[in-house]
């Protein structure tokens, strides 16, 4: 039977690489994967620090169970230009930094110690995507995903493509094309037995086929009583395959779901039902560790998008992301737009061939995920290039005729070789550009951007971002404008049946090159900050969710007399999915204010806006008058479901320290996020409390990043990472003015 073992522990890591010494063990630091070659500061760093070669080494002892079997290492990804050596001999090179590759060890293994040496090179090799031009994100060096040791029969299952051609029928069909690995070129004959199982057990159907070559197809038909995969009920099934040949057995299990996904000129249909796509773009990046975060952190991002931000789609800008992230999308019902690596620049012939190979690797890795509904097969925001993109589209359709293609662009009138015209529309904000006399335009008309008059499937893949960078600790007025811009676009998309949906730029702030961002190597484009702590704009998305899932009511204010220009808090946007909100100010009788359907007619949950339609500035008093407490109460179906008090005289009262979880796994670099906030006497964040906090952790683990933080906008965050030992981790967070807080984690 196949053995798949985690191979992440006990690597020796060092800066630099010397090919002449690939066959000898060199001194290094012992590390566990996923690993970032250089841990960067939060901001203001020099990104060229990691743009160089590094060496990873590990000894693999021969084991009796290797005898007569195929032994290989599967790298889920490494950034970049990886070369794997076994006992000094180069056995495979893989340039791309985002797709998996397999190093076949078998023919070179010796009975004894086998030295694996991996060179990775963080320099931006202009011969491969996304490099060769400027890019607005960082490609952090390291073996930043998992590595697996695989021991399988000489003939084994290499991959399977599962299709559900009539997913909506009562009696369903499943076809599975199974591809075998036969590196020794042996004669193959045998049998392939397959079973479909429900999640949590229970067989649905079984089928078998005789094998006499490197590929086989199994068909199951007339399957009844099965559930569709949908965003509210992401029903998953498993296909288990057992291969039996004269060379041994192999077993592989692959998850899949029954669903249809179709972009049409009249919008997107999931399982034949119209669904307006509402989502955000996501990079796979974290402070300090860059790309190198494991399963929990990947899954958490998907959970935040789905449950905290009420999104139904994510775009994996601008590359294939961790399998842990995409598997989580399958599990929770979050749709996914996945795309090949690249950013604006198209290189020469070799570069383009590598990009075409990326299309293949992405699709062959991910074709069974029900969450993925479209393949992005164009370099993000590149110019037209007929031959190149004709080929990426041809290949995508050949490999996976079940999904449509998209290609993200910002140029207008560009050649449409894809099935869906996917457009970054940055028109909102252009009214501020000199010479622009169109006034404020929220989104352009489809015919204007595409130049195509016939109806075509159309989606907005980016908006806002650099048009209005906003920090979590920016002045309230700016944040209100940030919120407004997100709302305006969500409203326009919701009201236009030509548009399948949108993904805004972007989920969270991210580190970037000096050519972008605020000069401190951060692009403040997120609706969350880098710690995934929300800005007000996050609630523009969250408030579109159903109050039955989560009640949202967030006034876009720090509630002070003099924070805004001229003073006061009007107009005051309250992001909410409540039916109405009652507001009091000091001694006021409560004022009931309803969602602003006038300005946001298409939103499921328009914000409640307190402005001159419902109050006069005098009611708040003018500059020099006493400032008063405000209360907000949200009602659903006539019942008060949430309430918030904003004091007139906020004072620091509580140091709040919240961990996403306190149970960690040993030996996996399992990392959990901790958010620190300073709260006033009513439990609200103090937006200008910027004192230092110190973090002390004891036990088998570490804090990622520094142990001293300065609060940014009253809050900060960090990740606690478990080490290899089991035990308890004790965390204490303290400031000068407030009671310290402690959390105990169990590492088991
Ligand atoms: C787009 C690009 C994104 C990001 C964004 C900032 O042009 O696709 O990667 O740079 O701008 O708004």
XYZ file of C-alpha atoms and ligand atoms in Angstrom:
760
model
C 0.000 0.000 0.000
C 1.107 3.556 -0.583
C 2.820 5.420 2.229
C 2.578 9.207 2.301
C 4.524 10.725 5.173
C 5.024 14.292 6.151
C 8.650 15.164 5.389
C 8.715 18.631 6.931
C 10.923 18.102 9.987
C 14.687 18.267 10.500
C 15.944 20.136 7.487
C 19.277 21.915 7.690
C 19.014 25.381 6.254
C 21.700 27.859 5.256
C 22.114 30.981 3.191
C 23.919 30.551 -0.119
C 24.391 27.541 -2.324
C 27.434 25.709 -3.629
C 26.699 23.034 -6.243
C 30.107 21.461 -5.662
C 29.065 20.740 -2.065
C 25.575 19.416 -2.818
C 26.803 15.922 -1.885
C 28.081 16.782 1.604
C 26.220 17.724 4.739
C 26.868 21.370 5.494
C 26.411 23.344 8.661
C 23.054 24.926 9.032
C 20.182 25.793 11.253
C 17.685 22.997 11.872
C 14.290 24.046 10.589
C 10.859 22.640 9.972
C 8.778 23.356 6.888
C 6.857 25.368 5.823
C 9.821 27.701 6.021
C 10.585 31.249 5.014
C 14.234 31.757 4.097
C 14.195 35.229 5.636
C 11.721 36.475 8.213
C 11.169 40.125 7.431
C 10.143 42.947 9.756
C 6.525 44.106 9.586
C 7.392 46.979 7.254
C 10.337 49.149 6.172
C 12.617 46.347 5.052
C 14.740 45.564 2.075
C 13.082 42.860 0.019
C 16.318 42.051 -1.788
C 17.382 40.317 1.461
C 15.749 37.106 0.292
C 16.443 37.484 -3.417
C 19.344 35.050 -3.459
C 20.074 31.302 -3.242
C 19.560 29.137 -0.155
C 20.331 25.516 0.711
C 18.090 22.983 2.415
C 19.459 19.537 3.316
C 18.032 16.449 4.907
C 19.209 12.885 5.356
C 16.863 10.100 4.390
C 17.848 6.746 5.818
C 17.209 3.733 3.654
C 14.309 1.657 4.946
C 13.408 -1.935 4.133
C 9.997 -0.817 2.894
C 11.727 1.087 0.057
C 12.769 -2.224 -1.479
C 11.153 -2.769 -4.860
C 9.026 0.378 -4.526
C 8.989 3.848 -6.024
C 10.265 6.414 -3.531
C 9.777 10.094 -4.190
C 9.471 13.478 -2.535
C 6.478 15.611 -3.349
C 7.066 19.332 -2.865
C 3.761 21.205 -2.615
C 5.735 24.319 -3.667
C 8.986 26.184 -3.109
C 9.885 29.732 -4.125
C 11.603 29.441 -6.563
C 13.828 27.848 -9.159
C 14.217 24.706 -7.072
C 16.855 22.110 -7.861
C 16.821 18.816 -5.967
C 20.000 16.755 -5.559
C 20.247 13.243 -4.198
C 23.674 12.209 -2.932
C 25.194 15.057 -4.928
C 23.454 14.279 -8.204
C 20.863 16.654 -9.625
C 17.598 14.810 -10.088
C 15.023 17.468 -10.846
C 14.695 21.192 -11.371
C 11.387 23.036 -11.041
C 11.273 26.736 -11.729
C 7.748 27.773 -10.800
C 7.193 28.922 -7.219
C 3.514 28.041 -6.885
C 2.932 24.550 -8.221
C 3.902 21.125 -6.865
C 6.680 18.930 -8.206
C 7.911 15.430 -7.537
C 11.519 14.367 -7.121
C 11.805 10.674 -8.011
C 14.485 9.240 -5.739
C 14.220 5.538 -6.634
C 16.984 4.974 -9.157
C 19.562 6.892 -7.134
C 18.852 5.717 -3.577
C 21.559 3.801 -1.755
C 21.172 1.409 1.158
C 22.348 3.694 3.936
C 22.189 7.456 4.364
C 20.830 9.422 1.440
C 21.478 13.121 1.376
C 18.802 15.316 -0.115
C 19.953 18.811 -0.978
C 17.583 21.418 -2.317
C 18.706 24.661 -3.812
C 16.104 27.333 -3.972
C 16.700 30.754 -5.393
C 14.735 33.772 -4.258
C 16.112 36.067 -6.925
C 13.498 37.185 -9.364
C 14.414 35.083 -12.363
C 13.202 37.087 -15.381
C 12.821 33.846 -17.344
C 9.781 32.720 -15.338
C 6.427 34.188 -14.347
C 5.688 36.364 -12.492
C 9.124 37.959 -12.880
C 10.714 40.190 -15.477
C 8.868 43.422 -14.663
C 7.555 45.124 -11.542
C 5.088 43.226 -9.380
C 2.839 44.506 -6.648
C 3.476 41.783 -4.069
C 6.407 39.824 -2.717
C 7.500 36.326 -3.676
C 9.121 35.262 -0.409
C 11.855 32.644 -0.789
C 11.809 29.251 0.896
C 10.340 25.776 0.850
C 7.173 27.433 2.039
C 4.698 24.587 1.621
C 4.714 20.964 2.818
C 6.949 18.206 1.511
C 5.831 14.575 1.527
C 7.713 11.305 1.289
C 5.799 8.984 -0.986
C 6.486 5.247 -1.207
C 4.313 3.521 -3.779
C 4.199 0.490 -5.994
C 6.192 0.691 -9.240
C 2.860 1.196 -10.961
C 0.636 3.604 -9.049
C -2.146 6.128 -9.457
C -0.706 9.449 -10.573
C -3.872 11.500 -10.850
C -7.592 11.246 -11.401
C -10.029 13.586 -13.074
C -13.540 13.276 -11.757
C -16.425 14.680 -13.759
C -20.121 14.871 -12.977
C -21.629 15.482 -16.417
C -25.289 15.595 -15.359
C -24.955 16.891 -11.803
C -28.476 18.348 -11.751
C -30.239 15.173 -12.856
C -32.001 13.001 -10.283
C -29.976 10.000 -11.395
C -26.392 11.188 -11.639
C -23.292 10.028 -13.457
C -19.686 10.155 -12.323
C -16.756 9.523 -14.633
C -13.233 9.134 -13.367
C -10.275 9.226 -15.720
C -7.425 7.605 -13.881
C -3.830 8.232 -14.922
C -1.170 5.784 -13.814
C 2.457 6.440 -13.031
C 4.739 3.816 -14.495
C 8.222 5.340 -14.501
C 9.946 2.014 -15.081
C 7.847 1.327 -18.168
C 6.574 -2.032 -16.881
C 3.930 -4.091 -18.604
C 0.639 -3.287 -16.919
C -2.380 -5.427 -16.446
C -4.679 -5.636 -13.494
C -7.784 -4.132 -12.040
C -9.002 -0.819 -10.768
C -11.723 -0.917 -8.133
C -13.519 2.253 -7.201
C -16.044 3.293 -4.599
C -17.929 6.501 -4.033
C -18.507 7.350 -0.393
C -20.431 9.987 1.443
C -18.654 12.251 3.858
C -18.634 10.499 7.190
C -18.856 7.031 5.617
C -21.512 5.148 3.728
C -20.931 3.717 0.272
C -22.859 5.194 -2.619
C -21.662 3.001 -5.467
C -18.854 0.749 -6.600
C -17.335 0.015 -9.968
C -14.366 -1.867 -11.422
C -12.473 -1.892 -14.632
C -9.639 -3.980 -16.074
C -6.352 -2.170 -16.608
C -4.100 -2.665 -19.579
C -2.329 0.628 -20.057
C -1.439 3.895 -18.385
C -4.965 5.268 -18.323
C -8.421 3.972 -17.500
C -11.912 5.393 -17.268
C -14.554 4.380 -14.778
C -18.183 5.322 -15.074
C -20.848 5.246 -12.405
C -24.371 5.925 -13.538
C -27.885 6.116 -12.178
C -26.708 7.416 -8.792
C -29.690 8.631 -6.805
C -30.310 10.266 -3.454
C -27.200 12.441 -3.701
C -26.856 16.037 -2.561
C -25.557 18.903 -4.615
C -22.508 20.879 -3.527
C -23.708 24.420 -2.897
C -22.527 27.433 -0.932
C -24.972 26.774 1.901
C -24.622 23.013 1.839
C -21.204 22.070 0.507
C -21.858 18.325 0.283
C -18.679 16.450 -0.541
C -18.172 12.881 -1.680
C -15.022 10.788 -1.859
C -13.878 8.564 -4.673
C -11.606 5.768 -3.417
C -9.522 4.003 -6.005
C -7.696 0.732 -5.539
C -5.274 -0.349 -8.207
C -4.094 -3.946 -8.258
C -1.388 -5.079 -10.660
C 1.324 -7.702 -10.606
C 3.557 -4.933 -9.224
C 1.476 -4.337 -6.106
C -1.463 -2.320 -4.864
C -2.101 1.377 -4.665
C -4.933 3.274 -3.005
C -5.887 6.899 -3.533
C -8.882 8.865 -2.280
C -10.064 12.062 -3.881
C -12.894 14.370 -2.832
C -15.389 15.885 -5.232
C -18.891 17.339 -5.365
C -21.882 17.540 -7.680
C -22.540 21.037 -8.938
C -22.790 23.084 -12.097
C -21.247 26.530 -12.462
C -21.889 28.739 -15.433
C -21.157 32.342 -16.300
C -23.759 33.602 -18.768
C -24.377 37.014 -20.357
C -27.193 37.332 -17.819
C -25.117 36.512 -14.768
C -23.663 33.549 -12.943
C -25.611 30.359 -12.259
C -24.707 27.892 -9.528
C -26.635 24.665 -9.954
C -28.802 26.518 -12.446
C -29.761 29.174 -9.891
C -28.705 32.818 -10.319
C -26.099 33.830 -7.770
C -24.482 37.258 -7.641
C -20.823 36.694 -6.867
C -19.560 38.904 -4.045
C -16.002 38.543 -2.899
C -12.458 39.749 -2.518
C -8.986 39.058 -3.838
C -6.561 37.256 -1.572
C -2.775 37.024 -1.493
C -1.228 34.115 0.413
C 0.895 36.361 2.640
C 1.452 37.039 6.336
C 3.662 39.445 8.277
C 7.197 38.096 8.933
C 6.772 34.573 7.541
C 5.636 35.712 4.104
C 4.175 32.703 2.274
C 5.281 30.136 4.845
C 2.180 29.441 6.888
C 0.657 26.021 7.362
C -2.747 24.515 7.270
C -4.513 26.358 10.094
C -3.642 29.856 8.894
C -4.634 28.973 5.332
C -7.965 27.599 6.476
C -8.590 30.577 8.726
C -8.408 32.978 5.768
C -11.117 31.015 3.977
C -13.223 31.012 7.146
C -12.815 34.783 7.537
C -13.942 35.376 3.956
C -16.964 33.150 4.308
C -18.101 33.722 7.876
C -16.793 37.158 8.865
C -16.992 38.937 5.510
C -20.030 37.091 4.104
C -18.287 36.589 0.760
C -19.299 33.812 -1.594
C -16.193 33.958 -3.791
C -12.451 34.552 -3.533
C -9.947 35.179 -6.300
C -6.538 33.632 -5.626
C -4.670 36.654 -6.927
C -2.284 36.103 -8.640
C -1.265 32.425 -8.520
C -2.398 28.961 -7.407
C -2.620 28.986 -3.612
C -2.158 26.409 -0.874
C -4.172 23.235 -1.173
C -5.226 23.737 2.457
C -6.901 26.975 1.462
C -8.685 25.495 -1.530
C -9.750 22.369 0.348
C -11.249 24.624 2.971
C -13.158 26.490 0.253
C -14.618 23.110 -0.760
C -15.572 22.329 2.829
C -17.274 25.607 3.692
C -18.827 26.485 0.337
C -16.651 29.396 -0.782
C -16.335 29.698 -4.564
C -12.907 30.226 -5.994
C -11.434 31.946 -9.058
C -7.962 30.484 -9.472
C -5.341 31.894 -11.806
C -1.831 31.314 -13.106
C 1.134 33.283 -11.730
C 1.874 36.636 -13.282
C 1.453 40.374 -13.050
C 1.221 42.644 -16.116
C 4.525 41.527 -17.648
C 4.747 38.949 -20.461
C 8.244 37.601 -21.126
C 9.755 35.939 -24.168
C 9.195 32.501 -25.668
C 10.699 30.434 -22.799
C 8.799 32.485 -20.265
C 5.535 31.952 -22.148
C 6.178 28.220 -22.360
C 6.641 28.163 -18.597
C 3.369 30.039 -18.192
C 1.589 27.527 -20.425
C 3.084 24.767 -18.277
C 1.653 26.606 -15.262
C -1.826 26.342 -16.778
C -1.366 22.586 -16.966
C 0.044 22.262 -13.456
C -2.680 24.407 -11.908
C -5.512 22.567 -13.622
C -4.096 19.086 -13.084
C -3.584 19.860 -9.402
C -7.013 21.374 -8.801
C -9.536 20.050 -11.310
C -11.539 18.086 -8.735
C -12.324 20.986 -6.400
C -16.008 21.878 -6.576
C -15.219 25.335 -5.173
C -13.203 26.301 -8.242
C -15.582 27.684 -10.841
C -13.257 29.364 -13.337
C -9.615 29.189 -14.465
C -7.753 32.458 -14.949
C -5.467 31.750 -17.891
C -4.111 35.188 -18.606
C -1.275 37.034 -16.874
C -3.106 39.441 -14.590
C -3.541 42.797 -16.323
C -1.267 42.011 -19.245
C -1.581 43.354 -22.764
C -3.155 41.275 -25.515
C -1.019 38.528 -27.029
C -3.017 36.430 -29.442
C -0.857 33.337 -29.847
C 0.061 33.036 -26.190
C -3.481 33.363 -24.918
C -4.993 31.260 -27.668
C -2.755 28.500 -26.345
C -3.471 28.994 -22.618
C -7.190 28.874 -23.424
C -6.897 25.888 -25.738
C -4.963 23.938 -23.142
C -7.340 24.828 -20.312
C -10.323 23.700 -22.370
C -8.594 20.496 -23.418
C -7.602 19.610 -19.854
C -10.886 20.641 -18.298
C -13.849 21.180 -20.577
C -16.108 21.461 -17.512
C -14.982 24.938 -16.450
C -14.988 28.253 -18.246
C -11.863 30.340 -18.645
C -11.316 33.945 -17.676
C -8.370 36.282 -18.158
C -8.047 39.303 -15.963
C -7.326 42.578 -17.755
C -7.624 46.280 -17.230
C -7.180 47.388 -20.824
C -10.379 48.105 -22.680
C -11.339 46.586 -26.033
C -8.984 43.696 -25.457
C -9.251 40.520 -27.480
C -11.603 38.043 -25.872
C -10.166 34.570 -26.174
C -11.679 33.452 -22.872
C -15.211 32.372 -22.065
C -15.737 35.111 -19.509
C -14.520 38.701 -19.853
C -13.003 39.388 -16.450
C -12.267 43.060 -15.945
C -10.447 45.120 -13.349
C -12.541 48.259 -13.391
C -10.729 51.062 -11.588
C -12.941 53.852 -12.906
C -14.238 54.834 -9.452
C -11.773 57.384 -8.143
C -10.684 58.566 -11.581
C -12.795 61.672 -11.120
C -9.902 62.944 -9.016
C -7.494 62.689 -11.935
C -6.594 65.945 -13.647
C -8.401 66.407 -16.933
C -11.123 63.899 -16.141
C -14.428 65.610 -16.685
C -16.767 62.626 -16.641
C -17.524 63.201 -12.991
C -17.950 60.247 -10.680
C -18.520 56.971 -12.482
C -18.889 53.854 -10.329
C -18.449 51.186 -13.009
C -18.228 51.388 -16.751
C -20.736 49.791 -19.002
C -19.800 46.338 -20.286
C -19.846 47.469 -23.907
C -17.586 50.402 -23.076
C -14.889 48.275 -21.450
C -15.063 45.314 -23.807
C -15.879 46.984 -27.110
C -18.057 43.935 -27.741
C -21.682 44.708 -28.473
C -23.108 41.202 -28.302
C -23.986 39.894 -24.820
C -21.074 38.087 -23.152
C -20.402 36.690 -19.669
C -18.777 39.479 -17.671
C -17.275 39.780 -14.208
C -15.509 42.574 -12.303
C -12.343 41.104 -10.831
C -10.890 44.173 -9.082
C -11.865 47.671 -7.972
C -10.761 50.253 -5.367
C -7.273 49.128 -4.170
C -4.727 51.738 -5.214
C -7.526 54.162 -6.118
C -8.112 54.699 -2.401
C -5.503 53.152 -0.082
C -6.810 53.316 3.459
C -5.231 52.327 6.753
C -7.155 50.843 9.655
C -5.997 53.847 11.698
C -6.727 56.517 9.085
C -8.973 59.417 9.918
C -12.617 58.431 10.203
C -13.658 60.592 7.279
C -11.273 58.841 4.937
C -12.473 55.489 6.183
C -16.073 56.543 5.602
C -15.155 57.335 2.000
C -13.381 53.963 1.730
C -16.553 52.283 2.957
C -18.686 54.311 0.555
C -16.623 53.281 -2.449
C -16.936 49.599 -1.596
C -20.682 50.024 -1.058
C -21.164 51.925 -4.310
C -19.562 49.153 -6.307
C -21.330 46.348 -4.479
C -24.576 48.195 -5.162
C -23.792 48.786 -8.838
C -22.807 45.147 -9.370
C -25.903 43.930 -7.545
C -28.082 46.104 -9.748
C -26.609 45.111 -13.104
C -27.788 41.804 -14.456
C -25.001 41.874 -17.075
C -22.413 41.453 -14.333
C -21.902 38.015 -12.816
C -20.346 39.512 -9.723
C -17.192 41.056 -8.377
C -14.097 40.538 -6.282
C -12.763 43.723 -4.686
C -9.142 44.654 -4.155
C -8.526 43.208 -1.616
C -8.997 41.049 1.464
C -6.087 42.341 3.577
C -3.087 44.671 3.443
C 0.065 43.031 2.142
C 3.801 43.593 1.952
C 4.986 44.708 -1.429
C 7.916 46.051 -3.421
C 9.193 49.609 -3.069
C 7.461 50.526 -6.348
C 4.029 50.127 -4.744
C 2.333 50.813 -1.464
C 3.007 53.544 1.075
C 6.797 53.522 0.945
C 6.965 51.248 3.995
C 6.577 48.112 1.835
C 2.888 47.818 2.662
C -0.042 48.176 0.293
C -2.882 49.346 2.510
C -5.550 48.092 0.127
C -7.270 45.557 2.338
C -10.614 45.665 4.048
C -8.620 43.957 6.810
C -5.110 44.836 7.948
C -2.222 42.355 7.703
C -3.323 40.701 10.952
C -6.769 40.272 9.415
C -8.172 42.863 11.857
C -11.109 44.627 10.175
C -11.184 48.171 8.894
C -14.645 49.705 8.688
C -14.813 48.653 5.020
C -14.850 45.007 6.122
C -18.356 45.600 7.443
C -19.538 46.780 4.025
C -19.139 43.095 3.065
C -20.091 41.533 6.402
C -23.347 43.501 6.505
C -24.478 41.905 3.233
C -24.787 38.556 4.998
C -28.016 37.186 6.399
C -28.762 38.371 9.952
C -29.868 34.818 10.711
C -26.192 33.811 10.297
C -24.643 36.841 11.950
C -26.106 40.174 12.992
C -23.902 43.072 11.899
C -24.147 46.676 13.067
C -21.060 48.830 12.757
C -21.242 52.622 12.832
C -18.387 54.078 10.797
C -17.150 56.406 13.492
C -14.694 56.874 16.338
C -17.439 58.979 17.948
C -15.732 62.233 18.791
C -16.533 65.892 18.370
C -13.398 66.818 16.495
C -12.159 63.819 14.505
C -13.699 64.871 11.215
C -13.167 68.037 9.263
C -15.425 70.782 10.662
C -16.385 68.473 13.564
C -19.229 66.115 14.350
C -19.932 62.683 12.909
C -22.341 63.393 10.042
C -23.081 61.878 7.685
C -22.826 58.723 9.756
C -22.906 55.406 7.909
C -24.048 52.449 9.984
C -23.196 49.201 8.220
C -25.864 46.743 9.192
C -28.110 43.910 8.136
C -30.750 44.966 10.653
C -34.157 46.196 9.498
C -33.563 49.534 11.190
C -31.397 51.129 13.856
C -32.420 53.334 16.748
C -29.899 55.987 17.684
C -29.709 58.178 20.742
C -27.394 61.106 21.391
C -27.254 62.271 24.993
C -30.751 63.139 26.056
C -32.294 62.749 22.604
C -35.352 60.589 22.286
C -34.320 57.560 20.199
C -34.383 58.233 16.470
C -35.311 55.320 14.242
C -33.394 55.274 10.968
C -34.014 52.882 8.090
C -31.598 51.495 5.485
C -30.707 53.963 2.759
C -32.565 52.405 -0.163
C -32.474 55.707 -1.962
C -28.711 55.627 -2.523
C -28.167 51.863 -2.423
C -31.315 50.407 -3.973
C -29.723 47.124 -5.057
C -27.968 46.040 -1.906
C -29.564 43.246 0.095
C -28.756 45.313 3.179
C -28.175 48.995 2.460
C -26.448 50.877 5.255
C -28.439 53.015 7.630
C -27.206 56.567 7.104
C -27.701 59.272 9.648
C -27.553 62.508 7.665
C -29.493 65.651 6.973
C -32.465 63.537 5.883
C -32.950 62.504 9.509
C -30.989 64.890 11.768
C -29.800 68.459 11.802
C -26.205 69.310 12.659
C -27.579 71.461 15.481
C -29.001 68.354 17.135
C -25.422 67.256 17.798
C -24.506 70.730 18.950
C -21.737 72.699 17.318
C -18.064 73.156 18.074
C -17.639 74.241 21.692
C -20.742 72.396 22.948
C -20.784 69.353 25.189
C -20.186 66.009 23.431
C -22.513 63.214 24.430
C -22.773 59.464 24.546
C -24.353 57.702 21.559
C -26.262 54.451 21.553
C -27.191 52.290 18.608
C -29.705 49.472 18.704
C -30.356 47.230 15.719
C -33.743 45.562 15.162
C -34.647 42.484 13.151
C -38.314 41.506 12.847
C -39.202 44.108 15.463
C -36.787 42.706 18.047
C -33.690 44.439 19.380
C -30.849 42.104 18.388
C -27.731 44.153 18.979
C -26.739 47.267 20.806
C -23.655 49.428 21.094
C -22.770 52.361 23.314
C -20.162 54.872 22.221
C -19.129 56.909 25.270
C -18.510 60.617 25.097
C -15.378 60.238 27.241
C -13.677 56.961 26.267
C -10.946 55.832 28.638
C -8.659 52.830 28.303
C -10.236 50.139 30.415
C -9.423 46.691 29.102
C -6.555 45.026 27.358
C -8.367 42.419 25.307
C -6.342 39.447 24.066
C -8.168 36.894 21.942
C -6.681 33.782 20.375
C -8.509 32.118 17.494
C -7.963 28.784 19.272
C -6.051 27.463 22.262
C -5.498 23.867 21.131
C -2.420 23.474 18.959
C -0.779 20.494 17.332
C 2.852 19.629 18.078
C 5.365 19.065 15.303
C 3.448 20.883 12.591
C 4.434 24.517 13.097
C 0.768 24.905 13.862
C 0.196 28.643 14.246
C -2.748 30.395 15.810
C -3.537 34.079 15.557
C -3.838 36.315 18.602
C -5.443 39.748 18.391
C -4.745 42.414 21.004
C -7.069 45.406 21.362
C -7.380 48.184 23.889
C -11.010 48.849 24.739
C -12.889 51.644 26.424
C -15.354 51.262 29.284
C -18.064 50.167 26.792
C -15.927 47.606 24.966
C -15.049 49.695 21.896
C -11.623 49.875 20.322
C -9.617 52.970 21.222
C -8.417 53.979 17.779
C -5.520 56.184 18.876
C -4.135 54.157 21.741
C -0.654 53.479 20.444
C 1.380 52.416 23.431
C 3.834 49.533 23.446
C 2.752 46.051 24.450
C 5.103 43.269 25.368
C 4.548 39.618 24.729
C 6.070 36.823 26.773
C 5.660 33.195 25.796
C 6.986 30.190 27.658
C 6.724 26.543 26.720
C 7.315 24.615 23.500
C 6.628 27.243 20.875
C 7.381 30.764 19.754
C 5.830 34.061 18.847
C 6.250 34.784 15.160
C 7.849 38.207 14.834
C 9.003 40.510 17.619
C 8.015 40.283 21.284
C 7.437 44.042 21.478
C 4.673 45.632 19.489
C 3.411 49.144 19.283
C -0.328 49.189 19.026
C -1.417 50.463 15.637
C -4.805 52.111 15.817
C -5.403 50.579 19.245
C -4.723 47.005 18.143
C -2.125 44.558 16.966
C -1.854 40.899 16.149
C 0.614 38.056 15.966
C 0.757 34.313 15.570
C 1.796 31.801 18.224
C 3.503 28.807 16.670
C 3.729 25.423 18.376
C 7.087 23.671 18.437
C 7.847 19.973 18.156
C 7.223 19.123 21.829
C 3.874 18.632 23.505
C 2.937 20.673 26.557
C 1.496 24.002 27.606
C 2.275 27.415 26.185
C 1.784 30.370 28.491
C 1.324 33.746 26.856
C 1.244 37.018 28.748
C 0.525 40.317 27.065
C 1.135 43.515 29.011
C 1.025 47.278 28.628
C 1.977 50.001 31.090
C -1.542 51.173 31.851
C -3.804 48.154 31.863
C -4.025 44.813 33.596
C -1.955 42.207 31.758
C -3.756 39.281 30.146
C -2.708 35.663 29.845
C -3.696 32.780 27.641
C -2.736 29.151 28.035
C -2.443 26.991 24.930
C -2.317 23.218 24.907
C 0.060 21.665 22.429
C -0.743 18.011 21.854
C -4.218 45.933 -9.778
C -3.444 44.636 -9.629
C -3.349 44.187 -8.195
C -3.020 45.331 -7.309
C -4.090 46.361 -7.490
C -3.971 47.522 -6.550
O -3.815 46.634 -10.882
O -4.018 43.629 -10.392
O -2.397 43.175 -8.080
O -1.782 45.856 -7.652
O -4.014 46.857 -8.794
O -5.099 48.310 -6.677
